[in-house]
Amino acid sequence: MSEYQITKLNKVVRGSKRATYNIEEIHQILDDTFLCHIGYVWSDGAIVIPTAYGRDGDTIYIHGSLKNRMMTNLLEVGKASISVTHLDGLVMARSAFHHSANYRSATIFGNVRKVEDSEEKMKALQCILDHMVPGHWNNIRQPNTKEINATLVMAIKIDMASAKVRAEGVVDEKEDHELPIWSGVIPIKQVALAPISEKDLKEGISIPESVSKYVAKNKLS
């Protein structure tokens, strides 16, 4: 079982019993969504921005405009920290103190670099789109030279990472078990509804298989 090295930076201190450094588990947490939050410092203030990403091995790709403040800041600093969280359930205890949530969260630390090579740049953009909806890259008009040149792509190598996972029921005080109060877990799931085609589509254009597969996999069941 391969794990990320534990350092002062990625060591989980609070709730350490829920920590994992397992590479496969952390990669799965990353692969189960496409939205992350990235923190950076600007004008002596901390800012956190949500952004889409794609993962290819131990590299995370993000993209933006050439003057994207967050990305230019991270490139200047040379390091980044990324956070990803899944909310899986609301844990409703008998007491206010023991209310909680079931979740899977991962925090990534890595060195950043600007993607200059045009072939890698195109591959990175495909990675981001296919991370969102697998296989959809082949259904679209791919970026032209002007669009590629107007896009800043950044690669973040995963050097260290840790995750925390809670997947259990209510942990109440024993004396509270006799109280006439309901407790339990409300499962939470992000679902996909039926796709809505644009009204100006040319006649005969059908929903791509990649979209149909995504909806079928993530529909309410």
PDB file of C-alpha atoms in Angstrom:
ATOM      1  CA  MET A   1       0.000   0.000   0.000  1.00  0.00           C
ATOM      2  CA  SER A   2       1.712   3.156  -1.238  1.00  0.00           C
ATOM      3  CA  GLU A   3       1.406   6.321   0.820  1.00  0.00           C
ATOM      4  CA  TYR A   4       2.484   9.944   0.663  1.00  0.00           C
ATOM      5  CA  GLN A   5       5.262  10.810   3.087  1.00  0.00           C
ATOM      6  CA  ILE A   6       3.976  12.409   6.284  1.00  0.00           C
ATOM      7  CA  THR A   7       5.550  15.781   7.046  1.00  0.00           C
ATOM      8  CA  LYS A   8       4.732  18.765   9.246  1.00  0.00           C
ATOM      9  CA  LEU A   9       2.922  20.269   6.280  1.00  0.00           C
ATOM     10  CA  ASN A  10       0.495  17.461   5.420  1.00  0.00           C
ATOM     11  CA  LYS A  11       0.176  15.697   8.777  1.00  0.00           C
ATOM     12  CA  VAL A  12      -3.429  15.626  10.009  1.00  0.00           C
ATOM     13  CA  VAL A  13      -3.397  16.726  13.646  1.00  0.00           C
ATOM     14  CA  ARG A  14      -7.044  17.096  14.642  1.00  0.00           C
ATOM     15  CA  GLY A  15      -9.110  13.980  13.991  1.00  0.00           C
ATOM     16  CA  SER A  16      -6.013  12.013  13.066  1.00  0.00           C
ATOM     17  CA  LYS A  17      -7.885   8.697  13.351  1.00  0.00           C
ATOM     18  CA  ARG A  18      -9.779   9.691  10.200  1.00  0.00           C
ATOM     19  CA  ALA A  19      -6.605  10.558   8.302  1.00  0.00           C
ATOM     20  CA  THR A  20      -5.250   8.640   5.348  1.00  0.00           C
ATOM     21  CA  TYR A  21      -2.131   9.166   3.282  1.00  0.00           C
ATOM     22  CA  ASN A  22      -2.878   6.318   0.895  1.00  0.00           C
ATOM     23  CA  ILE A  23      -2.158   7.439  -2.661  1.00  0.00           C
ATOM     24  CA  GLU A  24      -4.970   5.428  -4.290  1.00  0.00           C
ATOM     25  CA  GLU A  25      -7.577   6.687  -1.820  1.00  0.00           C
ATOM     26  CA  ILE A  26      -6.498  10.298  -2.274  1.00  0.00           C
ATOM     27  CA  HIS A  27      -6.490   9.976  -6.065  1.00  0.00           C
ATOM     28  CA  GLN A  28     -10.003   8.531  -5.913  1.00  0.00           C
ATOM     29  CA  ILE A  29     -11.200  11.513  -3.882  1.00  0.00           C
ATOM     30  CA  LEU A  30      -9.711  13.768  -6.564  1.00  0.00           C
ATOM     31  CA  ASP A  31     -11.248  11.750  -9.389  1.00  0.00           C
ATOM     32  CA  ASP A  32     -14.759  11.763  -7.896  1.00  0.00           C
ATOM     33  CA  THR A  33     -15.159  15.501  -8.542  1.00  0.00           C
ATOM     34  CA  PHE A  34     -13.705  18.188 -10.794  1.00  0.00           C
ATOM     35  CA  LEU A  35     -13.968  21.269  -8.570  1.00  0.00           C
ATOM     36  CA  CYS A  36     -11.253  22.276  -6.137  1.00  0.00           C
ATOM     37  CA  HIS A  37     -10.446  25.313  -3.997  1.00  0.00           C
ATOM     38  CA  ILE A  38      -7.038  26.950  -4.173  1.00  0.00           C
ATOM     39  CA  GLY A  39      -5.708  29.413  -1.633  1.00  0.00           C
ATOM     40  CA  TYR A  40      -3.241  32.217  -2.275  1.00  0.00           C
ATOM     41  CA  VAL A  41      -2.170  35.553  -0.820  1.00  0.00           C
ATOM     42  CA  TRP A  42      -2.885  38.817  -2.601  1.00  0.00           C
ATOM     43  CA  SER A  43      -2.163  42.309  -1.298  1.00  0.00           C
ATOM     44  CA  ASP A  44      -1.558  40.965   2.233  1.00  0.00           C
ATOM     45  CA  GLY A  45      -4.894  39.130   2.262  1.00  0.00           C
ATOM     46  CA  ALA A  46      -5.825  35.482   1.911  1.00  0.00           C
ATOM     47  CA  ILE A  47      -8.114  34.544  -1.001  1.00  0.00           C
ATOM     48  CA  VAL A  48      -9.648  31.151  -1.836  1.00  0.00           C
ATOM     49  CA  ILE A  49     -10.916  30.511  -5.367  1.00  0.00           C
ATOM     50  CA  PRO A  50     -12.899  27.540  -6.734  1.00  0.00           C
ATOM     51  CA  THR A  51     -11.714  26.196 -10.075  1.00  0.00           C
ATOM     52  CA  ALA A  52     -12.038  23.141 -12.303  1.00  0.00           C
ATOM     53  CA  TYR A  53      -9.124  20.743 -12.618  1.00  0.00           C
ATOM     54  CA  GLY A  54      -8.008  17.521 -14.196  1.00  0.00           C
ATOM     55  CA  ARG A  55      -5.648  14.867 -12.849  1.00  0.00           C
ATOM     56  CA  ASP A  56      -3.102  12.955 -14.891  1.00  0.00           C
ATOM     57  CA  GLY A  57      -1.041  10.679 -12.675  1.00  0.00           C
ATOM     58  CA  ASP A  58       0.644  12.811 -10.034  1.00  0.00           C
ATOM     59  CA  THR A  59      -0.074  16.063 -11.888  1.00  0.00           C
ATOM     60  CA  ILE A  60      -3.082  18.348 -11.532  1.00  0.00           C
ATOM     61  CA  TYR A  61      -3.858  20.777 -14.344  1.00  0.00           C
ATOM     62  CA  ILE A  62      -5.808  24.020 -14.066  1.00  0.00           C
ATOM     63  CA  HIS A  63      -6.339  26.763 -16.633  1.00  0.00           C
ATOM     64  CA  GLY A  64      -7.395  30.390 -16.909  1.00  0.00           C
ATOM     65  CA  SER A  65      -6.709  33.643 -18.716  1.00  0.00           C
ATOM     66  CA  LEU A  66      -3.169  34.916 -19.218  1.00  0.00           C
ATOM     67  CA  LYS A  67      -3.738  37.562 -16.521  1.00  0.00           C
ATOM     68  CA  ASN A  68      -5.472  35.258 -14.050  1.00  0.00           C
ATOM     69  CA  ARG A  69      -4.486  36.755 -10.698  1.00  0.00           C
ATOM     70  CA  MET A  70      -4.488  33.497  -8.785  1.00  0.00           C
ATOM     71  CA  MET A  71      -2.435  31.577 -11.334  1.00  0.00           C
ATOM     72  CA  THR A  72       0.154  34.303 -11.891  1.00  0.00           C
ATOM     73  CA  ASN A  73       0.522  34.588  -8.115  1.00  0.00           C
ATOM     74  CA  LEU A  74       1.028  30.833  -7.707  1.00  0.00           C
ATOM     75  CA  LEU A  75       3.578  30.759 -10.528  1.00  0.00           C
ATOM     76  CA  GLU A  76       5.474  33.555  -8.823  1.00  0.00           C
ATOM     77  CA  VAL A  77       5.483  31.731  -5.484  1.00  0.00           C
ATOM     78  CA  GLY A  78       6.155  28.339  -7.081  1.00  0.00           C
ATOM     79  CA  LYS A  79       3.954  26.331  -4.721  1.00  0.00           C
ATOM     80  CA  ALA A  80       0.244  25.615  -4.320  1.00  0.00           C
ATOM     81  CA  SER A  81      -2.203  24.031  -1.902  1.00  0.00           C
ATOM     82  CA  ILE A  82      -5.432  22.531  -3.222  1.00  0.00           C
ATOM     83  CA  SER A  83      -8.466  21.362  -1.261  1.00  0.00           C
ATOM     84  CA  VAL A  84     -11.237  19.000  -2.443  1.00  0.00           C
ATOM     85  CA  THR A  85     -14.274  18.025  -0.356  1.00  0.00           C
ATOM     86  CA  HIS A  86     -17.235  15.683  -0.831  1.00  0.00           C
ATOM     87  CA  LEU A  87     -20.210  16.049   1.521  1.00  0.00           C
ATOM     88  CA  ASP A  88     -21.685  12.553   1.877  1.00  0.00           C
ATOM     89  CA  GLY A  89     -24.145  12.995   4.726  1.00  0.00           C
ATOM     90  CA  LEU A  90     -25.499  15.098   7.580  1.00  0.00           C
ATOM     91  CA  VAL A  91     -25.030  13.383  10.923  1.00  0.00           C
ATOM     92  CA  MET A  92     -27.941  14.377  13.164  1.00  0.00           C
ATOM     93  CA  ALA A  93     -27.207  13.581  16.783  1.00  0.00           C
ATOM     94  CA  ARG A  94     -29.440  13.748  19.855  1.00  0.00           C
ATOM     95  CA  SER A  95     -27.330  16.595  21.191  1.00  0.00           C
ATOM     96  CA  ALA A  96     -26.191  19.768  19.445  1.00  0.00           C
ATOM     97  CA  PHE A  97     -22.613  19.042  20.447  1.00  0.00           C
ATOM     98  CA  HIS A  98     -22.376  15.777  18.474  1.00  0.00           C
ATOM     99  CA  HIS A  99     -23.908  16.917  15.180  1.00  0.00           C
ATOM    100  CA  SER A 100     -21.431  16.258  12.387  1.00  0.00           C
ATOM    101  CA  ALA A 101     -21.077  15.353   8.728  1.00  0.00           C
ATOM    102  CA  ASN A 102     -19.845  12.416   6.699  1.00  0.00           C
ATOM    103  CA  TYR A 103     -17.277  13.562   4.181  1.00  0.00           C
ATOM    104  CA  ARG A 104     -14.204  12.792   2.105  1.00  0.00           C
ATOM    105  CA  SER A 105     -11.650  15.578   1.885  1.00  0.00           C
ATOM    106  CA  ALA A 106      -8.157  15.822   0.449  1.00  0.00           C
ATOM    107  CA  THR A 107      -5.498  18.494   0.705  1.00  0.00           C
ATOM    108  CA  ILE A 108      -2.748  18.600  -1.898  1.00  0.00           C
ATOM    109  CA  PHE A 109       0.630  20.335  -1.734  1.00  0.00           C
ATOM    110  CA  GLY A 110       2.866  20.716  -4.750  1.00  0.00           C
ATOM    111  CA  ASN A 111       5.237  22.692  -6.908  1.00  0.00           C
ATOM    112  CA  VAL A 112       3.751  24.575  -9.844  1.00  0.00           C
ATOM    113  CA  ARG A 113       4.958  25.285 -13.348  1.00  0.00           C
ATOM    114  CA  LYS A 114       3.613  27.034 -16.393  1.00  0.00           C
ATOM    115  CA  VAL A 115       2.848  24.646 -19.245  1.00  0.00           C
ATOM    116  CA  GLU A 116       4.697  26.019 -22.260  1.00  0.00           C
ATOM    117  CA  ASP A 117       4.777  23.041 -24.629  1.00  0.00           C
ATOM    118  CA  SER A 118       1.816  23.289 -27.031  1.00  0.00           C
ATOM    119  CA  GLU A 119       1.284  19.523 -27.128  1.00  0.00           C
ATOM    120  CA  GLU A 120       1.179  19.233 -23.330  1.00  0.00           C
ATOM    121  CA  LYS A 121      -1.056  22.314 -23.171  1.00  0.00           C
ATOM    122  CA  MET A 122      -3.623  20.703 -25.450  1.00  0.00           C
ATOM    123  CA  LYS A 123      -3.336  17.443 -23.514  1.00  0.00           C
ATOM    124  CA  ALA A 124      -3.914  19.343 -20.251  1.00  0.00           C
ATOM    125  CA  LEU A 125      -7.066  21.010 -21.576  1.00  0.00           C
ATOM    126  CA  GLN A 126      -8.358  17.628 -22.701  1.00  0.00           C
ATOM    127  CA  CYS A 127      -7.545  16.231 -19.246  1.00  0.00           C
ATOM    128  CA  ILE A 128      -9.600  18.961 -17.554  1.00  0.00           C
ATOM    129  CA  LEU A 129     -12.634  18.504 -19.815  1.00  0.00           C
ATOM    130  CA  ASP A 130     -12.556  14.705 -19.735  1.00  0.00           C
ATOM    131  CA  HIS A 131     -12.135  14.817 -15.954  1.00  0.00           C
ATOM    132  CA  MET A 132     -15.452  16.683 -15.865  1.00  0.00           C
ATOM    133  CA  VAL A 133     -17.318  14.495 -18.384  1.00  0.00           C
ATOM    134  CA  PRO A 134     -15.244  11.460 -19.444  1.00  0.00           C
ATOM    135  CA  GLY A 135     -14.759  11.118 -23.183  1.00  0.00           C
ATOM    136  CA  HIS A 136     -16.374  14.447 -24.087  1.00  0.00           C
ATOM    137  CA  TRP A 137     -13.250  15.977 -25.660  1.00  0.00           C
ATOM    138  CA  ASN A 138     -13.895  14.131 -28.932  1.00  0.00           C
ATOM    139  CA  ASN A 139     -17.402  15.666 -29.220  1.00  0.00           C
ATOM    140  CA  ILE A 140     -16.313  19.312 -29.298  1.00  0.00           C
ATOM    141  CA  ARG A 141     -14.467  21.812 -31.471  1.00  0.00           C
ATOM    142  CA  GLN A 142     -11.028  21.755 -29.966  1.00  0.00           C
ATOM    143  CA  PRO A 143      -9.139  24.998 -29.193  1.00  0.00           C
ATOM    144  CA  ASN A 144      -7.583  26.811 -32.118  1.00  0.00           C
ATOM    145  CA  THR A 145      -4.177  28.505 -32.044  1.00  0.00           C
ATOM    146  CA  LYS A 146      -5.590  31.860 -30.939  1.00  0.00           C
ATOM    147  CA  GLU A 147      -7.506  30.274 -28.058  1.00  0.00           C
ATOM    148  CA  ILE A 148      -4.526  28.183 -26.992  1.00  0.00           C
ATOM    149  CA  ASN A 149      -2.291  31.255 -26.951  1.00  0.00           C
ATOM    150  CA  ALA A 150      -4.857  33.149 -24.857  1.00  0.00           C
ATOM    151  CA  THR A 151      -5.020  30.409 -22.224  1.00  0.00           C
ATOM    152  CA  LEU A 152      -2.698  30.017 -19.267  1.00  0.00           C
ATOM    153  CA  VAL A 153      -2.265  26.393 -18.191  1.00  0.00           C
ATOM    154  CA  MET A 154      -0.585  25.448 -14.942  1.00  0.00           C
ATOM    155  CA  ALA A 155       0.645  22.054 -13.773  1.00  0.00           C
ATOM    156  CA  ILE A 156       0.773  21.230 -10.083  1.00  0.00           C
ATOM    157  CA  LYS A 157       2.839  18.169  -9.191  1.00  0.00           C
ATOM    158  CA  ILE A 158       1.464  16.360  -6.138  1.00  0.00           C
ATOM    159  CA  ASP A 159       4.433  16.249  -3.782  1.00  0.00           C
ATOM    160  CA  MET A 160       2.525  15.731  -0.526  1.00  0.00           C
ATOM    161  CA  ALA A 161      -1.091  15.033   0.311  1.00  0.00           C
ATOM    162  CA  SER A 162      -3.389  13.898   3.074  1.00  0.00           C
ATOM    163  CA  ALA A 163      -7.072  13.106   3.376  1.00  0.00           C
ATOM    164  CA  LYS A 164      -9.712  12.833   6.067  1.00  0.00           C
ATOM    165  CA  VAL A 165     -12.752  10.601   5.787  1.00  0.00           C
ATOM    166  CA  ARG A 166     -15.775  10.250   8.050  1.00  0.00           C
ATOM    167  CA  ALA A 167     -18.207   7.508   7.073  1.00  0.00           C
ATOM    168  CA  GLU A 168     -20.140   6.475  10.157  1.00  0.00           C
ATOM    169  CA  GLY A 169     -23.267   7.103  12.152  1.00  0.00           C
ATOM    170  CA  VAL A 170     -24.019   9.210  15.196  1.00  0.00           C
ATOM    171  CA  VAL A 171     -21.618   9.200  18.142  1.00  0.00           C
ATOM    172  CA  ASP A 172     -23.818  10.262  21.062  1.00  0.00           C
ATOM    173  CA  GLU A 173     -23.172  10.242  24.789  1.00  0.00           C
ATOM    174  CA  LYS A 174     -24.444   6.999  26.321  1.00  0.00           C
ATOM    175  CA  GLU A 175     -26.739   8.837  28.690  1.00  0.00           C
ATOM    176  CA  ASP A 176     -28.392  10.584  25.732  1.00  0.00           C
ATOM    177  CA  HIS A 177     -29.476   7.281  24.188  1.00  0.00           C
ATOM    178  CA  GLU A 178     -32.495   7.264  26.483  1.00  0.00           C
ATOM    179  CA  LEU A 179     -33.729  10.669  25.328  1.00  0.00           C
ATOM    180  CA  PRO A 180     -36.911  10.768  23.199  1.00  0.00           C
ATOM    181  CA  ILE A 181     -35.006  12.461  20.356  1.00  0.00           C
ATOM    182  CA  TRP A 182     -34.475  11.196  16.803  1.00  0.00           C
ATOM    183  CA  SER A 183     -30.929  10.737  15.557  1.00  0.00           C
ATOM    184  CA  GLY A 184     -29.525   9.402  12.322  1.00  0.00           C
ATOM    185  CA  VAL A 185     -27.795  10.257   9.062  1.00  0.00           C
ATOM    186  CA  ILE A 186     -29.211  12.144   6.089  1.00  0.00           C
ATOM    187  CA  PRO A 187     -27.273  10.889   3.036  1.00  0.00           C
ATOM    188  CA  ILE A 188     -26.196  13.631   0.618  1.00  0.00           C
ATOM    189  CA  LYS A 189     -25.503  13.027  -3.065  1.00  0.00           C
ATOM    190  CA  GLN A 190     -24.860  15.310  -6.031  1.00  0.00           C
ATOM    191  CA  VAL A 191     -26.992  14.105  -8.937  1.00  0.00           C
ATOM    192  CA  ALA A 192     -27.287  14.846 -12.645  1.00  0.00           C
ATOM    193  CA  LEU A 193     -30.694  15.549 -14.165  1.00  0.00           C
ATOM    194  CA  ALA A 194     -31.720  15.062 -17.789  1.00  0.00           C
ATOM    195  CA  PRO A 195     -29.590  17.236 -20.122  1.00  0.00           C
ATOM    196  CA  ILE A 196     -31.257  20.288 -21.668  1.00  0.00           C
ATOM    197  CA  SER A 197     -30.314  20.860 -25.307  1.00  0.00           C
ATOM    198  CA  GLU A 198     -29.863  24.409 -26.589  1.00  0.00           C
ATOM    199  CA  LYS A 199     -32.829  25.672 -28.629  1.00  0.00           C
ATOM    200  CA  ASP A 200     -30.626  26.809 -31.513  1.00  0.00           C
ATOM    201  CA  LEU A 201     -29.093  23.382 -32.221  1.00  0.00           C
ATOM    202  CA  LYS A 202     -29.205  22.340 -35.848  1.00  0.00           C
ATOM    203  CA  GLU A 203     -31.763  19.682 -36.658  1.00  0.00           C
ATOM    204  CA  GLY A 204     -30.607  16.120 -36.173  1.00  0.00           C
ATOM    205  CA  ILE A 205     -27.989  16.815 -33.499  1.00  0.00           C
ATOM    206  CA  SER A 206     -28.411  14.313 -30.674  1.00  0.00           C
ATOM    207  CA  ILE A 207     -27.049  14.218 -27.147  1.00  0.00           C
ATOM    208  CA  PRO A 208     -23.489  12.764 -27.189  1.00  0.00           C
ATOM    209  CA  GLU A 209     -22.893   9.358 -25.646  1.00  0.00           C
ATOM    210  CA  SER A 210     -20.425  10.877 -23.179  1.00  0.00           C
ATOM    211  CA  VAL A 211     -23.169  13.148 -21.791  1.00  0.00           C
ATOM    212  CA  SER A 212     -25.730  10.333 -21.656  1.00  0.00           C
ATOM    213  CA  LYS A 213     -23.262   8.076 -19.837  1.00  0.00           C
ATOM    214  CA  TYR A 214     -22.447  10.824 -17.324  1.00  0.00           C
ATOM    215  CA  VAL A 215     -26.130  11.426 -16.575  1.00  0.00           C
ATOM    216  CA  ALA A 216     -26.850   7.694 -16.281  1.00  0.00           C
ATOM    217  CA  LYS A 217     -23.958   7.237 -13.850  1.00  0.00           C
ATOM    218  CA  ASN A 218     -24.893  10.225 -11.700  1.00  0.00           C
ATOM    219  CA  LYS A 219     -28.678  10.247 -11.877  1.00  0.00           C
ATOM    220  CA  LEU A 220     -30.917  10.069  -8.830  1.00  0.00           C
ATOM    221  CA  SER A 221     -31.490   6.448  -7.884  1.00  0.00           C
TER     222      SER A 221
END
